[in-house]
Amino acid sequence: MRRCLRAAIWSLVMGGVAWGELLTPRVGHHPGYTRVVLDLPPGVTYTLEPLGPALRITLPGQAVIPAIAQIGLPELTGYALEQKGSDAVLTLLTPQGVGPGWGYRLSRLPALGGDGQRLVLDLSGAFVGLIPLEALPPFRFVKASGKRFGVVLDPGHGGPDPGAIGYVVEKEVTLQIAKRVADYLQAAGVGVTLTRSEDRALSADKRTDLAARLALAKGQTLYVSIHANAAPPAKAEEWCGLEVYYFGPAAKPLYPLAAPLWPDVSQIARAVPPTDPGAVAPVVATPPLPIASASPAESTSPAAAPPPAQAPPNAGVMSDGFDSAVVGEATEGIAPISPPSTLPALLPTISASQRVSLSQGLAVKVMSYLLSSSTATGRGVRVADFYVNKFAPVPSILVEVGYVTHPIEGVNLRNPDYLERLAYGIARGVLEYLENDYPGQ
């Protein structure tokens, strides 16, 4: 009844608008995204400019009363409505980043009343663009010793340890991605060892389980652990994005740019960090995005997300994220059963400082290709004391593929096509690193 009354009132208001000047946008926050609605006269054209930290909408021949507003939402910190010559320009400040086909979704709907129309923009770093993936380029991987590279892929958790639980279960997602990464690496001629290939733990004791996983790294080249993240309840609708960790001295996060997958870099350029005003994507025409239309009641009826996955009986939620409580993967109170003694055959003189430097280089490379293949938002390359990174005998990283607790990103992690893109990004980053950055290449 209230919704009908609001619609009727708005119909009367809009019916009386003479369209001499545009109204300020309406903003509503929903689980996982922010919705911005701009009421327009009939037949108005517009151009969108995804600028990384901002989304600019230009409406030719329209008049506005200039306005600036601070919003303070995770997906929208504020906006500016300006008159530039004969055009109206609305600039939305998007801290999670936007680009061609990602970071936002667009709908154009009839007005609730009168003869106008509504431009509806939903903003979220979890909105990804399903851009085509090219085949992996050829890699040489020729070593004078005749030995080939070997990579350990570690799908986090397993068996009685579910990992993080939200719209998906971490142990299931990590295994699916790891198997896909293995297929890419093996096709390129890299040897792959999976710490697990099914839903099981290497030991019921966490300390023993982690040590057993690391034991598989002896004599290998790299160690890549794959995990998914979880946010505390108060932040579950806000936190989303990719993170890659390595072990080293405390340092600020690094925000690498997305690596080019195509000759036309503009198709995948992502501004990182999202607030960097120097990263600007090209102007693009209004894209026909393959997304569901906005609700007719745009700011009052957000689409319902699929229900979260059900936790197994007596299962605890274990997260490996930088911002959430870490259970089971951190080094507190856990020492290796025996210090790793065998160094990788391809790099026999590695030192602790070299391992940190190599791990950081691998983390940056993998993050760069993850950003371009998935178009997900990046939360940076970070340092953390994860057990598998600290005690691995080879360069190692831990990849967090997203937040299972986010209403949009958690659902993305159910999508096989999206998992394929994550796997491609991890594999491409590893292969490019081995080809171009690994010592001796």
Coordinates of C-alpha atoms in Angstrom, one line a residue:
M1 CA 0.0 0.0 0.0
R2 CA 2.8 2.4 0.9
R3 CA 4.7 1.6 -2.3
C4 CA 1.6 2.3 -4.3
L5 CA 1.1 5.6 -2.5
R6 CA 4.7 6.7 -3.1
A7 CA 4.3 5.8 -6.8
A8 CA 1.1 7.8 -7.0
I9 CA 2.7 10.8 -5.3
W10 CA 5.8 10.6 -7.6
S11 CA 3.5 10.3 -10.6
L12 CA 1.9 13.6 -9.7
V13 CA 5.2 15.3 -9.1
M14 CA 6.7 14.1 -12.3
G15 CA 3.5 14.9 -14.2
G16 CA 3.9 18.5 -13.2
V17 CA 7.6 18.8 -14.2
A18 CA 8.1 21.2 -17.2
W19 CA 11.5 19.7 -17.9
G20 CA 13.2 23.1 -17.9
E21 CA 15.9 21.8 -15.7
L22 CA 16.9 18.3 -14.7
L23 CA 16.3 17.1 -11.1
T24 CA 19.1 16.0 -8.9
P25 CA 19.6 12.2 -9.0
R26 CA 17.9 9.9 -6.5
V27 CA 20.2 7.5 -4.6
G28 CA 19.3 4.2 -2.8
H29 CA 21.5 1.6 -1.2
H30 CA 20.8 -2.1 -1.6
P31 CA 22.6 -5.3 -0.5
G32 CA 25.9 -5.2 -2.5
Y33 CA 25.2 -2.2 -4.7
T34 CA 24.1 1.4 -4.9
R35 CA 21.4 2.6 -7.3
V36 CA 21.4 6.1 -8.9
V37 CA 18.3 7.2 -10.7
L38 CA 18.2 10.2 -13.0
D39 CA 14.8 11.4 -14.3
L40 CA 15.0 12.6 -17.9
P41 CA 12.8 14.2 -20.5
P42 CA 11.6 12.1 -23.4
G43 CA 14.1 11.4 -26.2
V44 CA 17.2 12.6 -24.3
T45 CA 20.5 11.1 -25.5
Y46 CA 23.5 10.6 -23.2
T47 CA 27.1 9.4 -23.2
L48 CA 28.8 7.3 -20.5
E49 CA 32.5 7.7 -19.7
P50 CA 33.9 5.1 -17.3
L51 CA 36.9 6.8 -15.8
G52 CA 38.0 4.2 -13.2
P53 CA 37.4 6.2 -10.0
A54 CA 34.4 8.0 -11.6
L55 CA 31.5 7.4 -14.0
R56 CA 30.6 10.5 -16.0
I57 CA 27.2 10.9 -17.8
T58 CA 26.9 13.7 -20.3
L59 CA 23.4 14.8 -21.5
P60 CA 23.6 17.2 -24.5
G61 CA 21.3 20.2 -24.6
Q62 CA 20.1 19.8 -21.0
A63 CA 20.0 22.4 -18.2
V64 CA 20.6 21.7 -14.5
I65 CA 21.0 23.5 -11.3
P66 CA 24.6 22.7 -10.3
A67 CA 24.8 20.5 -7.1
I68 CA 27.5 18.6 -5.2
A69 CA 26.6 15.9 -2.7
Q70 CA 28.6 13.7 -0.4
I71 CA 27.0 10.2 -0.2
G72 CA 29.6 8.2 1.7
L73 CA 28.5 4.7 0.5
P74 CA 31.0 1.9 -0.4
E75 CA 30.1 2.1 -4.1
L76 CA 29.4 5.9 -4.3
T77 CA 31.2 8.5 -2.2
G78 CA 29.5 11.4 -3.9
Y79 CA 28.5 13.1 -7.1
A80 CA 28.7 16.5 -8.9
L81 CA 26.0 17.8 -11.2
E82 CA 27.3 20.5 -13.5
Q83 CA 26.4 22.7 -16.4
K84 CA 29.1 22.7 -19.0
G85 CA 28.1 24.9 -21.9
S86 CA 24.8 23.6 -23.2
D87 CA 25.3 20.2 -21.7
A88 CA 24.4 18.7 -18.3
V89 CA 27.2 16.5 -16.8
L90 CA 26.7 14.2 -13.8
T91 CA 29.9 12.7 -12.3
L92 CA 29.6 9.8 -9.9
L93 CA 32.6 9.1 -7.7
T94 CA 33.0 5.3 -7.7
P95 CA 35.7 4.2 -5.2
Q96 CA 35.4 0.5 -6.3
G97 CA 36.2 1.4 -9.9
V98 CA 34.3 1.3 -13.2
G99 CA 35.3 0.5 -16.8
P100 CA 33.8 -0.5 -20.1
G101 CA 31.2 -3.1 -19.2
W102 CA 32.2 -3.6 -15.5
G103 CA 31.6 -1.9 -12.2
Y104 CA 28.1 -0.8 -13.1
R105 CA 25.0 -1.9 -14.9
L106 CA 22.6 0.3 -16.8
S107 CA 18.8 0.3 -17.4
R108 CA 16.6 2.8 -19.2
L109 CA 13.0 2.7 -18.1
P110 CA 9.8 4.6 -18.6
A111 CA 8.9 7.2 -16.0
L112 CA 6.7 6.2 -13.1
G113 CA 4.4 8.9 -14.3
G114 CA 4.2 11.5 -17.0
D115 CA 6.0 11.2 -20.3
G116 CA 9.6 11.1 -19.2
Q117 CA 12.1 8.3 -18.7
R118 CA 14.5 7.1 -16.0
L119 CA 18.2 6.4 -16.4
V120 CA 19.0 3.7 -13.7
L121 CA 22.6 3.1 -12.8
D122 CA 23.6 0.3 -10.3
L123 CA 27.1 0.6 -9.0
S124 CA 29.2 -2.2 -7.5
G125 CA 32.8 -3.5 -7.8
A126 CA 31.3 -6.9 -8.0
F127 CA 29.6 -6.2 -11.4
V128 CA 31.9 -7.9 -13.9
G129 CA 31.9 -7.8 -17.7
L130 CA 31.9 -11.1 -19.5
I131 CA 34.4 -10.2 -22.2
P132 CA 35.8 -12.9 -24.5
L133 CA 39.0 -14.6 -23.4
E134 CA 41.7 -15.3 -25.9
A135 CA 43.6 -18.6 -26.1
L136 CA 46.8 -18.6 -24.1
P137 CA 49.8 -17.5 -26.1
P138 CA 52.6 -20.0 -26.7
F139 CA 55.3 -20.2 -24.0
R140 CA 58.9 -21.4 -24.5
F141 CA 59.9 -22.7 -21.1
V142 CA 63.2 -24.0 -22.4
K143 CA 65.8 -24.5 -19.7
A144 CA 69.5 -25.3 -20.3
S145 CA 69.2 -28.1 -17.7
G146 CA 66.4 -29.7 -19.6
K147 CA 64.2 -29.6 -16.5
R148 CA 60.7 -28.1 -16.7
F149 CA 58.9 -26.0 -14.2
G150 CA 56.7 -27.5 -11.5
V151 CA 53.9 -25.6 -9.8
V152 CA 52.1 -26.7 -6.7
L153 CA 48.4 -25.6 -6.7
D154 CA 46.8 -25.6 -3.2
P155 CA 43.0 -25.5 -3.1
G156 CA 42.4 -24.2 0.4
H157 CA 40.6 -26.2 3.1
G158 CA 38.8 -29.5 2.3
G159 CA 37.1 -32.4 4.0
P160 CA 35.8 -31.4 7.4
D161 CA 37.2 -27.9 7.0
P162 CA 34.8 -26.0 4.8
G163 CA 36.6 -22.7 4.9
A164 CA 34.5 -19.6 4.5
I165 CA 30.7 -20.1 4.0
G166 CA 28.4 -17.7 2.3
Y167 CA 26.7 -17.8 -1.0
V168 CA 29.2 -20.6 -1.8
V169 CA 31.4 -22.8 0.3
E170 CA 35.1 -21.9 0.0
K171 CA 36.5 -25.5 -0.2
E172 CA 34.3 -26.2 -3.2
V173 CA 35.1 -23.0 -5.1
T174 CA 38.9 -23.3 -4.5
L175 CA 39.0 -26.9 -5.8
Q176 CA 37.0 -26.0 -8.9
I177 CA 39.3 -23.1 -9.7
A178 CA 42.5 -25.1 -8.9
K179 CA 41.5 -27.8 -11.4
R180 CA 40.9 -25.3 -14.1
V181 CA 44.3 -23.6 -13.4
A182 CA 46.0 -27.0 -13.6
D183 CA 44.5 -27.6 -17.0
Y184 CA 45.8 -24.3 -18.3
L185 CA 49.3 -24.9 -16.9
Q186 CA 49.6 -28.5 -18.1
A187 CA 48.5 -27.5 -21.6
A188 CA 51.4 -25.0 -21.6
G189 CA 53.9 -27.6 -20.6
V190 CA 54.2 -26.9 -16.8
G191 CA 54.2 -29.7 -14.3
V192 CA 51.4 -29.4 -11.8
T193 CA 50.9 -30.9 -8.3
L194 CA 47.6 -30.5 -6.6
T195 CA 47.6 -30.6 -2.8
R196 CA 44.2 -32.2 -3.1
S197 CA 42.1 -33.2 -6.1
E198 CA 38.9 -34.1 -4.1
D199 CA 37.0 -32.9 -1.0
R200 CA 39.4 -34.1 1.7
A201 CA 42.0 -32.8 4.1
L202 CA 45.5 -34.1 4.2
S203 CA 45.1 -34.5 8.0
A204 CA 42.4 -33.9 10.6
D205 CA 45.0 -31.9 12.5
K206 CA 45.4 -28.4 10.9
R207 CA 49.1 -28.1 11.7
T208 CA 49.8 -31.5 10.1
D209 CA 47.6 -30.7 7.2
L210 CA 49.4 -27.5 6.4
A211 CA 52.8 -29.1 6.8
A212 CA 51.8 -31.9 4.4
R213 CA 50.7 -29.4 1.8
L214 CA 54.1 -27.6 2.0
A215 CA 56.0 -30.9 1.8
L216 CA 54.7 -31.2 -1.7
A217 CA 56.6 -28.0 -2.7
K218 CA 60.0 -29.5 -2.2
G219 CA 61.8 -29.6 -5.5
Q220 CA 59.1 -27.5 -7.2
T221 CA 59.3 -24.0 -8.7
L222 CA 56.3 -22.1 -7.3
Y223 CA 53.5 -22.6 -4.8
V224 CA 50.1 -21.0 -5.4
S225 CA 47.4 -21.4 -2.7
I226 CA 43.8 -20.5 -3.7
H227 CA 41.3 -19.3 -1.2
A228 CA 38.0 -17.3 -0.9
N229 CA 37.3 -14.6 1.6
A230 CA 34.6 -13.8 4.1
A231 CA 33.6 -10.5 5.7
P232 CA 32.1 -10.0 9.2
P233 CA 28.3 -9.5 9.1
A234 CA 28.5 -5.7 9.4
K235 CA 30.6 -5.6 6.2
A236 CA 29.2 -8.5 4.3
E237 CA 27.3 -6.2 1.8
E238 CA 30.3 -4.0 1.3
W239 CA 33.5 -5.9 1.0
C240 CA 34.2 -7.5 -2.4
G241 CA 37.2 -8.0 -4.7
L242 CA 40.4 -9.8 -5.3
E243 CA 43.5 -10.0 -3.1
V244 CA 46.9 -11.6 -3.5
Y245 CA 49.2 -12.2 -0.6
Y246 CA 52.9 -13.0 -0.1
F247 CA 55.1 -13.2 2.9
G248 CA 57.6 -10.4 3.6
P249 CA 58.3 -7.3 5.6
A250 CA 55.3 -5.1 6.4
A251 CA 54.4 -2.9 3.5
K252 CA 51.5 -1.0 2.1
P253 CA 49.4 -2.8 -0.5
L254 CA 50.4 -2.6 -4.1
Y255 CA 47.8 -1.9 -6.8
P256 CA 49.1 -3.2 -10.1
L257 CA 47.3 -2.2 -13.4
A258 CA 45.5 -4.9 -15.3
A259 CA 47.7 -6.6 -17.8
P260 CA 46.7 -6.4 -21.4
L261 CA 45.2 -9.5 -22.9
W262 CA 44.5 -7.9 -26.3
P263 CA 46.4 -5.5 -28.5
D264 CA 43.8 -2.9 -27.7
V265 CA 44.6 -2.3 -24.1
S266 CA 41.6 0.1 -23.7
Q267 CA 39.2 -2.8 -23.7
I268 CA 40.4 -4.0 -20.3
A269 CA 42.1 -1.0 -18.7
R270 CA 41.3 -0.9 -14.9
A271 CA 42.3 2.0 -12.7
V272 CA 44.2 0.7 -9.6
P273 CA 44.0 2.0 -7.0
P274 CA 40.4 2.8 -7.7
T275 CA 40.8 6.3 -6.3
D276 CA 43.7 7.2 -8.6
P277 CA 42.4 10.1 -10.7
G278 CA 45.2 9.7 -13.2
A279 CA 43.8 6.4 -14.6
V280 CA 41.3 7.3 -17.3
A281 CA 39.5 4.9 -19.6
P282 CA 38.3 6.1 -23.0
V283 CA 34.9 7.6 -23.8
V284 CA 32.5 4.9 -24.9
A285 CA 29.0 5.0 -26.2
T286 CA 26.2 3.8 -24.1
P287 CA 26.7 0.0 -24.1
P288 CA 23.9 -2.6 -24.4
L289 CA 24.9 -4.5 -21.3
P290 CA 23.7 -8.1 -21.0
I291 CA 22.0 -7.6 -17.6
A292 CA 18.6 -7.8 -16.1
S293 CA 16.6 -4.6 -16.1
A294 CA 16.1 -2.6 -13.0
S295 CA 13.0 -3.1 -10.9
P296 CA 10.2 -0.8 -12.0
A297 CA 10.2 0.7 -8.5
E298 CA 13.9 1.2 -8.8
S299 CA 14.9 2.3 -5.3
T300 CA 12.4 0.3 -3.3
S301 CA 12.6 -3.2 -4.7
P302 CA 16.1 -4.6 -5.0
A303 CA 16.4 -7.9 -6.8
A304 CA 16.5 -10.9 -4.4
A305 CA 19.8 -12.7 -4.3
P306 CA 20.0 -16.5 -4.1
P307 CA 20.2 -17.8 -0.6
P308 CA 23.6 -18.4 1.0
A309 CA 25.0 -21.9 1.0
Q310 CA 24.2 -24.0 4.0
A311 CA 27.0 -24.8 6.4
P312 CA 27.6 -28.5 7.3
P313 CA 26.6 -29.4 10.8
N314 CA 29.0 -28.1 13.5
A315 CA 31.2 -26.4 10.8
G316 CA 32.9 -23.2 11.7
V317 CA 33.5 -20.3 9.4
M318 CA 37.2 -20.0 8.6
S319 CA 38.4 -17.0 6.6
D320 CA 41.8 -16.1 5.3
G321 CA 41.2 -12.5 4.6
F322 CA 43.2 -9.4 5.5
D323 CA 40.3 -7.7 7.2
S324 CA 38.6 -10.6 8.8
A325 CA 39.5 -13.0 11.6
V326 CA 41.9 -15.6 10.4
V327 CA 41.4 -19.1 11.6
G328 CA 43.7 -22.0 10.6
E329 CA 46.0 -20.4 8.0
A330 CA 47.9 -17.8 10.0
T331 CA 51.2 -18.6 11.7
E332 CA 50.2 -17.8 15.3
G333 CA 51.0 -20.8 17.4
I334 CA 52.0 -22.9 14.5
A335 CA 55.5 -23.9 13.6
P336 CA 56.6 -26.2 10.7
I337 CA 57.0 -29.8 11.7
S338 CA 60.4 -29.7 10.2
P339 CA 62.1 -26.7 8.4
P340 CA 62.1 -27.2 4.6
S341 CA 65.5 -28.3 3.6
T342 CA 65.3 -29.1 -0.1
L343 CA 65.4 -26.1 -2.4
P344 CA 63.9 -26.1 -5.9
A345 CA 66.2 -27.7 -8.5
L346 CA 65.7 -24.8 -10.9
L347 CA 66.8 -22.2 -8.4
P348 CA 69.4 -23.8 -6.1
T349 CA 70.8 -20.7 -4.5
I350 CA 67.6 -18.9 -3.4
S351 CA 67.9 -16.9 -0.2
A352 CA 65.1 -15.6 2.1
S353 CA 65.3 -12.1 0.7
Q354 CA 65.2 -13.5 -2.9
R355 CA 62.2 -15.6 -2.0
V356 CA 60.3 -12.5 -0.8
S357 CA 61.2 -10.6 -3.9
L358 CA 60.3 -13.4 -6.2
S359 CA 57.0 -14.0 -4.3
Q360 CA 56.1 -10.3 -4.6
G361 CA 56.8 -10.4 -8.3
L362 CA 54.6 -13.4 -8.8
A363 CA 51.8 -11.8 -6.7
V364 CA 51.9 -8.6 -8.8
K365 CA 51.9 -10.6 -12.1
V366 CA 49.0 -12.9 -11.0
M367 CA 46.9 -9.9 -9.8
S368 CA 47.4 -8.0 -13.0
Y369 CA 46.1 -10.9 -15.1
L370 CA 43.3 -11.6 -12.6
L371 CA 42.1 -8.1 -13.0
S372 CA 42.0 -8.2 -16.7
S373 CA 40.5 -11.6 -17.1
S374 CA 37.7 -11.3 -14.5
T375 CA 37.2 -7.4 -14.5
A376 CA 36.6 -7.8 -10.7
T377 CA 37.7 -5.0 -8.4
G378 CA 41.2 -5.3 -6.9
R379 CA 41.9 -4.9 -3.2
G380 CA 45.6 -5.0 -3.7
V381 CA 48.7 -7.2 -3.4
R382 CA 49.3 -7.5 0.3
V383 CA 51.7 -8.9 2.9
A384 CA 50.5 -11.4 5.5
D385 CA 51.9 -14.1 7.7
F386 CA 50.0 -17.0 6.1
Y387 CA 51.6 -20.3 7.0
V388 CA 51.8 -21.6 3.5
N389 CA 53.6 -18.4 2.4
K390 CA 55.9 -18.0 5.3
F391 CA 57.2 -21.6 5.3
A392 CA 57.1 -22.5 1.7
P393 CA 60.6 -23.5 0.4
V394 CA 59.8 -21.8 -3.0
P395 CA 58.3 -18.5 -4.1
S396 CA 54.7 -18.6 -3.0
I397 CA 51.5 -16.6 -3.0
L398 CA 48.0 -16.9 -1.6
V399 CA 45.2 -15.8 -3.9
E400 CA 41.8 -14.7 -2.5
V401 CA 39.4 -15.0 -5.4
G402 CA 36.6 -12.9 -3.8
Y403 CA 34.2 -12.6 -0.9
V404 CA 31.7 -15.5 -0.5
T405 CA 29.6 -13.3 1.8
H406 CA 29.0 -10.5 -0.8
P407 CA 25.5 -10.6 -2.3
I408 CA 26.8 -10.1 -5.8
E409 CA 30.3 -11.5 -5.8
G410 CA 29.2 -14.6 -3.8
V411 CA 26.7 -15.3 -6.6
N412 CA 29.5 -14.7 -9.2
L413 CA 31.5 -17.5 -7.6
R414 CA 28.6 -19.9 -8.4
N415 CA 29.0 -19.1 -12.1
P416 CA 31.2 -21.6 -14.0
D417 CA 32.1 -19.0 -16.6
Y418 CA 33.3 -16.6 -13.9
L419 CA 35.4 -19.4 -12.3
E420 CA 36.9 -20.0 -15.7
R421 CA 38.0 -16.4 -15.9
L422 CA 39.5 -16.5 -12.5
A423 CA 41.4 -19.6 -13.4
Y424 CA 42.6 -18.1 -16.6
G425 CA 43.9 -15.0 -14.8
I426 CA 45.8 -17.1 -12.3
A427 CA 47.3 -19.4 -14.9
R428 CA 48.1 -16.6 -17.3
G429 CA 49.9 -14.7 -14.5
V430 CA 51.9 -17.7 -13.5
L431 CA 52.9 -18.5 -17.1
E432 CA 53.9 -14.9 -17.9
Y433 CA 55.9 -14.8 -14.7
L434 CA 57.8 -18.0 -15.6
E435 CA 58.3 -16.9 -19.1
N436 CA 59.5 -13.4 -18.5
D437 CA 60.4 -12.8 -14.8
Y438 CA 61.7 -16.0 -13.3
P439 CA 65.5 -15.9 -12.7
G440 CA 67.5 -17.4 -15.5
Q441 CA 64.8 -16.7 -18.2

